[in-house]
Short mmCIF file of C-alpha atoms and ligand atoms in Angstrom, two decimals:
data_model
loop_
_atom_site.label_atom_id
_atom_site.label_comp_id
_atom_site.label_asym_id
_atom_site.label_seq_id
_atom_site.Cartn_x
_atom_site.Cartn_y
_atom_site.Cartn_z
CA MET A 1 114.40 128.46 67.47
CA LEU A 2 110.88 129.28 68.39
CA MET A 3 107.88 129.89 66.15
CA ILE A 4 104.88 130.95 66.91
CA ARG A 5 101.78 130.68 64.07
CA ASP A 6 98.61 132.38 64.57
CA LEU A 7 98.16 132.18 67.69
CA ASN A 8 94.40 132.76 69.15
CA VAL A 9 94.10 132.60 72.56
CA TYR A 10 90.71 133.23 74.76
CA TYR A 11 89.87 133.68 78.44
CA GLY A 12 86.10 132.85 78.01
CA VAL A 13 84.69 135.66 75.52
CA ILE A 14 87.57 137.94 75.94
CA HIS A 15 90.31 137.39 73.00
CA ALA A 16 93.08 137.96 74.73
CA LEU A 17 95.42 136.95 71.46
CA LYS A 18 94.72 137.80 68.01
CA ASN A 19 96.52 135.93 64.77
CA VAL A 20 100.10 136.55 66.97
CA SER A 21 102.95 135.30 64.80
CA LEU A 22 106.42 135.75 66.09
CA THR A 23 110.29 134.03 65.52
CA VAL A 24 113.13 134.05 67.95
CA ASP A 25 116.47 133.24 66.25
CA GLN A 26 118.70 130.67 68.56
CA GLY A 27 121.21 133.69 70.20
CA ASP A 28 119.10 136.39 69.68
CA ILE A 29 117.26 138.50 72.59
CA VAL A 30 114.03 139.23 70.97
CA THR A 31 111.43 141.42 73.05
CA LEU A 32 108.13 141.81 73.36
CA ILE A 33 106.74 145.50 74.06
CA GLY A 34 103.36 146.71 74.95
CA ALA A 35 101.03 148.58 77.23
CA ASN A 36 99.37 146.91 80.07
CA GLY A 37 96.62 144.45 79.51
CA ALA A 38 98.18 144.06 75.45
CA GLY A 39 98.59 140.47 76.22
CA LYS A 40 102.10 140.10 76.92
CA THR A 41 101.88 138.00 79.78
CA THR A 42 99.38 135.73 78.02
CA LEU A 43 101.71 135.15 75.41
CA LEU A 44 104.91 133.65 77.73
CA ARG A 45 102.01 131.64 79.56
CA THR A 46 100.97 129.90 76.36
CA ILE A 47 104.56 129.24 75.28
CA SER A 48 105.06 128.00 78.62
CA GLY A 49 102.48 125.26 78.45
CA LEU A 50 100.25 127.51 81.22
CA ILE A 51 97.31 128.18 78.76
CA THR A 52 96.48 126.11 75.78
CA PRO A 53 95.14 128.27 72.29
CA ARG A 54 92.06 127.72 70.79
CA SER A 55 94.44 127.75 67.71
CA GLY A 56 97.96 127.68 66.46
CA ASP A 57 100.75 126.43 67.12
CA VAL A 58 103.97 127.19 69.38
CA GLN A 59 106.97 125.39 67.74
CA PHE A 60 110.33 124.96 69.95
CA GLU A 61 113.38 123.36 67.72
CA GLY A 62 110.77 122.01 65.32
CA ARG A 63 108.35 120.23 68.26
CA SER A 64 105.19 121.80 68.80
CA LEU A 65 104.62 122.93 72.56
CA VAL A 66 100.89 123.35 72.59
CA LYS A 67 99.21 120.39 74.61
CA THR A 68 102.73 119.68 75.89
CA PRO A 69 102.65 119.19 79.73
CA ALA A 70 104.54 122.26 81.68
CA LYS A 71 107.26 120.29 82.83
CA GLU A 72 108.41 118.44 79.70
CA ILE A 73 108.53 122.05 77.92
CA VAL A 74 111.27 123.03 81.00
CA ARG A 75 113.01 119.81 80.52
CA MET A 76 113.06 120.69 77.15
CA GLY A 77 114.88 123.83 77.67
CA VAL A 78 112.22 126.83 78.17
CA SER A 79 112.43 128.68 81.25
CA GLN A 80 110.09 131.26 81.82
CA VAL A 81 110.62 133.86 84.76
CA PRO A 82 107.28 134.86 86.19
CA GLU A 83 105.86 138.88 86.39
CA GLY A 84 106.22 139.91 90.21
CA ARG A 85 108.94 137.65 90.94
CA ARG A 86 107.34 134.99 92.71
CA VAL A 87 110.09 133.77 95.05
CA PHE A 88 109.08 130.72 97.40
CA ALA A 89 109.24 133.68 100.39
CA THR A 90 109.57 131.21 103.36
CA MET A 91 112.42 128.59 101.78
CA THR A 92 116.07 130.32 102.02
CA VAL A 93 117.60 131.45 98.84
CA GLU A 94 119.47 128.45 98.19
CA GLU A 95 116.35 126.26 98.54
CA ASN A 96 114.83 128.62 95.91
CA LEU A 97 117.73 127.99 93.90
CA GLU A 98 117.52 124.43 93.90
CA MET A 99 113.83 124.44 93.12
CA GLY A 100 115.03 125.82 89.72
CA ALA A 101 116.88 122.50 89.30
CA TYR A 102 114.41 119.91 90.56
CA LEU A 103 113.76 118.14 87.16
CA ARG A 104 117.79 117.65 86.76
CA LYS A 105 119.55 114.39 87.65
CA ASP A 106 122.90 115.67 86.96
CA LYS A 107 124.08 116.82 90.64
CA ASP A 108 127.85 117.53 89.42
CA GLY A 109 126.06 120.04 87.09
CA VAL A 110 123.65 121.76 89.36
CA GLN A 111 126.27 122.15 91.93
CA LYS A 112 128.10 124.31 89.38
CA ASP A 113 125.20 125.84 88.29
CA LEU A 114 124.85 127.06 91.71
CA GLU A 115 128.48 128.34 91.54
CA MET A 116 127.24 129.83 88.70
CA VAL A 117 124.77 131.76 89.80
CA TYR A 118 126.55 133.00 93.16
CA SER A 119 129.31 134.32 91.20
CA ARG A 120 126.62 136.34 89.00
CA PHE A 121 124.98 137.65 92.06
CA PRO A 122 127.09 137.85 94.89
CA ARG A 123 124.31 139.51 97.21
CA LEU A 124 122.72 135.94 96.97
CA GLN A 125 125.54 134.11 97.95
CA GLU A 126 125.65 136.33 100.70
CA ARG A 127 121.96 135.69 101.77
CA ARG A 128 121.92 132.27 101.01
CA ARG A 129 120.60 131.04 104.43
CA GLN A 130 118.28 133.86 104.58
CA SER A 131 114.37 133.30 103.85
CA ALA A 132 113.75 134.83 100.48
CA GLY A 133 110.27 136.52 101.56
CA THR A 134 113.03 139.03 103.56
CA LEU A 135 114.91 140.20 100.24
CA SER A 136 114.56 143.54 98.62
CA GLY A 137 112.63 143.88 95.62
CA GLY A 138 115.70 143.73 93.41
CA GLU A 139 117.24 141.22 95.21
CA GLN A 140 114.06 138.76 94.71
CA GLN A 141 114.07 139.33 90.81
CA MET A 142 117.36 138.52 90.65
CA LEU A 143 116.91 135.34 92.53
CA ALA A 144 113.70 134.54 90.18
CA LEU A 145 116.02 135.29 87.27
CA GLY A 146 118.80 132.63 89.13
CA ARG A 147 116.17 130.24 89.88
CA ALA A 148 115.58 130.00 86.38
CA LEU A 149 118.95 129.95 85.46
CA MET A 150 119.47 126.78 87.51
CA ALA A 151 117.07 124.68 84.86
CA ARG A 152 120.15 125.64 82.28
CA PRO A 153 117.36 126.28 80.33
CA ARG A 154 118.26 127.54 76.20
CA LEU A 155 115.48 129.88 75.96
CA LEU A 156 114.60 132.18 78.59
CA LEU A 157 111.38 133.74 78.88
CA LEU A 158 111.45 137.18 80.97
CA ASP A 159 108.50 138.62 82.09
CA GLU A 160 108.58 142.77 83.12
CA PRO A 161 111.94 141.78 84.76
CA SER A 162 112.37 145.69 85.42
CA MET A 163 109.06 145.88 86.98
CA GLY A 164 109.02 148.30 90.36
CA LEU A 165 112.98 148.53 90.68
CA ALA A 166 114.73 151.58 90.94
CA PRO A 167 116.85 153.23 87.86
CA ILE A 168 120.37 151.83 89.15
CA LEU A 169 118.88 148.00 89.67
CA VAL A 170 117.26 148.59 85.88
CA GLN A 171 120.86 149.06 84.44
CA GLU A 172 121.88 146.21 86.48
CA ILE A 173 119.46 143.46 85.54
CA PHE A 174 119.76 144.75 81.74
CA SER A 175 123.51 144.01 81.71
CA ILE A 176 122.80 140.90 83.61
CA ILE A 177 120.87 139.94 81.08
CA ARG A 178 122.81 140.81 77.94
CA GLU A 179 125.60 138.76 79.65
CA ILE A 180 123.43 135.78 80.12
CA ASN A 181 122.54 135.85 76.57
CA GLN A 182 126.27 136.44 75.91
CA ALA A 183 126.75 133.08 77.77
CA GLY A 184 124.69 131.08 75.01
CA THR A 185 121.26 131.63 76.15
CA THR A 186 118.13 132.60 74.16
CA ILE A 187 116.00 135.61 75.26
CA LEU A 188 112.33 136.40 74.62
CA LEU A 189 111.81 139.61 76.92
CA VAL A 190 108.74 141.16 77.68
CA GLU A 191 108.94 144.79 78.76
CA GLN A 192 106.78 148.12 79.56
CA ASN A 193 110.29 149.65 79.57
CA ALA A 194 110.32 150.00 75.98
CA HIS A 195 113.47 152.23 76.16
CA MET A 196 115.91 149.85 78.02
CA ALA A 197 114.37 146.92 75.87
CA LEU A 198 114.62 148.02 72.47
CA SER A 199 118.30 149.15 73.60
CA ILE A 200 119.66 145.23 74.18
CA ALA A 201 117.37 143.40 71.80
CA ASN A 202 118.28 142.73 68.34
CA ARG A 203 114.88 142.27 66.87
CA ALA A 204 111.17 143.60 68.58
CA TYR A 205 107.63 143.22 68.66
CA VAL A 206 105.03 145.70 69.23
CA LEU A 207 101.89 143.76 70.74
CA GLU A 208 98.43 145.95 71.08
CA THR A 209 95.21 144.91 72.25
CA GLY A 210 96.13 141.08 71.74
CA GLN A 211 97.76 142.17 68.09
CA ILE A 212 101.20 142.34 66.52
CA LYS A 213 101.70 145.91 64.93
CA HIS A 214 105.11 146.34 64.19
CA SER A 215 108.27 144.36 64.56
CA GLY A 216 111.32 144.11 63.17
CA PRO A 217 114.59 144.99 63.99
CA ALA A 218 115.34 146.56 67.45
CA ALA A 219 116.93 149.72 66.12
CA GLU A 220 114.88 150.09 63.52
CA LEU A 221 111.69 150.49 65.57
CA ALA A 222 113.59 152.23 68.08
CA GLN A 223 113.46 154.94 65.14
CA SER A 224 110.08 154.85 64.24
CA ASP A 225 107.26 157.72 64.83
CA GLU A 226 104.73 155.37 65.61
CA VAL A 227 106.57 153.98 68.43
CA LYS A 228 108.62 156.87 69.64
CA LYS A 229 105.17 158.46 70.01
CA ALA A 230 103.36 155.86 71.74
CA TYR A 231 105.97 153.79 74.06
CA LEU A 232 108.81 156.03 73.94
CA GLY A 233 107.86 159.19 75.15
CA GLY A 234 107.45 161.24 71.81
P1 ATP B 301 100.69 143.46 82.00
O1 ATP B 301 101.51 144.05 81.43
O2 ATP B 301 99.68 144.52 82.76
O3 ATP B 301 100.73 142.44 83.20
P2 ATP B 301 100.10 141.85 79.66
O4 ATP B 301 100.16 142.62 78.35
O5 ATP B 301 100.42 140.97 79.99
O6 ATP B 301 99.57 143.04 80.84
P3 ATP B 301 97.81 139.91 79.69
O7 ATP B 301 98.13 140.02 81.51
O8 ATP B 301 98.38 138.87 79.10
O9 ATP B 301 98.25 141.65 79.41
O10 ATP B 301 96.44 140.36 79.25
C1 ATP B 301 95.67 140.10 78.52
C2 ATP B 301 94.12 140.35 78.79
O11 ATP B 301 93.76 139.61 78.70
C3 ATP B 301 93.82 141.69 79.31
O12 ATP B 301 93.07 142.21 78.99
C4 ATP B 301 93.50 140.68 80.40
O13 ATP B 301 92.44 141.49 81.39
C5 ATP B 301 92.73 139.63 80.26
N1 ATP B 301 92.88 138.59 81.19
C6 ATP B 301 94.37 137.91 81.41
N2 ATP B 301 94.10 137.01 82.49
C7 ATP B 301 92.93 136.61 82.29
C8 ATP B 301 92.22 135.57 82.95
N3 ATP B 301 92.44 134.92 84.05
N4 ATP B 301 90.77 135.65 82.79
C9 ATP B 301 89.94 136.54 82.14
N5 ATP B 301 90.93 137.30 81.43
C10 ATP B 301 92.51 137.68 81.87
#
């Protein structure tokens, strides 16, 4: 579904992604783990069309996303949940969700999806008239996820959904991610919480200073001594 080949991204003289290749098959949860500054966010932003690579290609269902406007990429079925939640703080919960569907013309479908999001996140329904800035961190993360779902993506890009959340909420977010996947959405999950990420993913990639250092079935990577030592606390 998603195929990335020999991607090179620079910020001025900083070579942030070095010959990165990665594939995501339809129906999978693929995780990309790596330390701070490894280039994980850069990769997601490149897929979403927010950064133009120096070389290499990103293909979604056989179409190149390089130089495709970000808006068109959303229309094609790719949505990103940015790191740090980034909800529209002064807008209500419901307005934030509606923003997620701003490119859609099917009013009935949007209404149905709003109901689907509310049934998945009852907290958001209870707070739908409240401004998003007053939500707790966990609720804002759920809102960011709900907003991305309102675009009805076929590929969902998640940037560190567990960041800053209490362990109980991390569990909850991960079980929701699994449900979203089971309902038919393919997922590329960027995480520093390697333990949780490897436990729900089919396949995994390890990014170190801009380069893919390991890849394979998530269960195998979770057993690898090198990965254990570097990312799973021994
Ligand atoms: P984190 O988990 O801390 O967000 P990350 O793996 O997502 O890290 P990136 O944010 O992709 O890493 O950053 C990769 C590298 O590129 C880092 O060295 C970072 O300092 C650099 N970088 C990121 N954005 C910019 C920018 N706009 N200008 C210059 N350098 C940047």
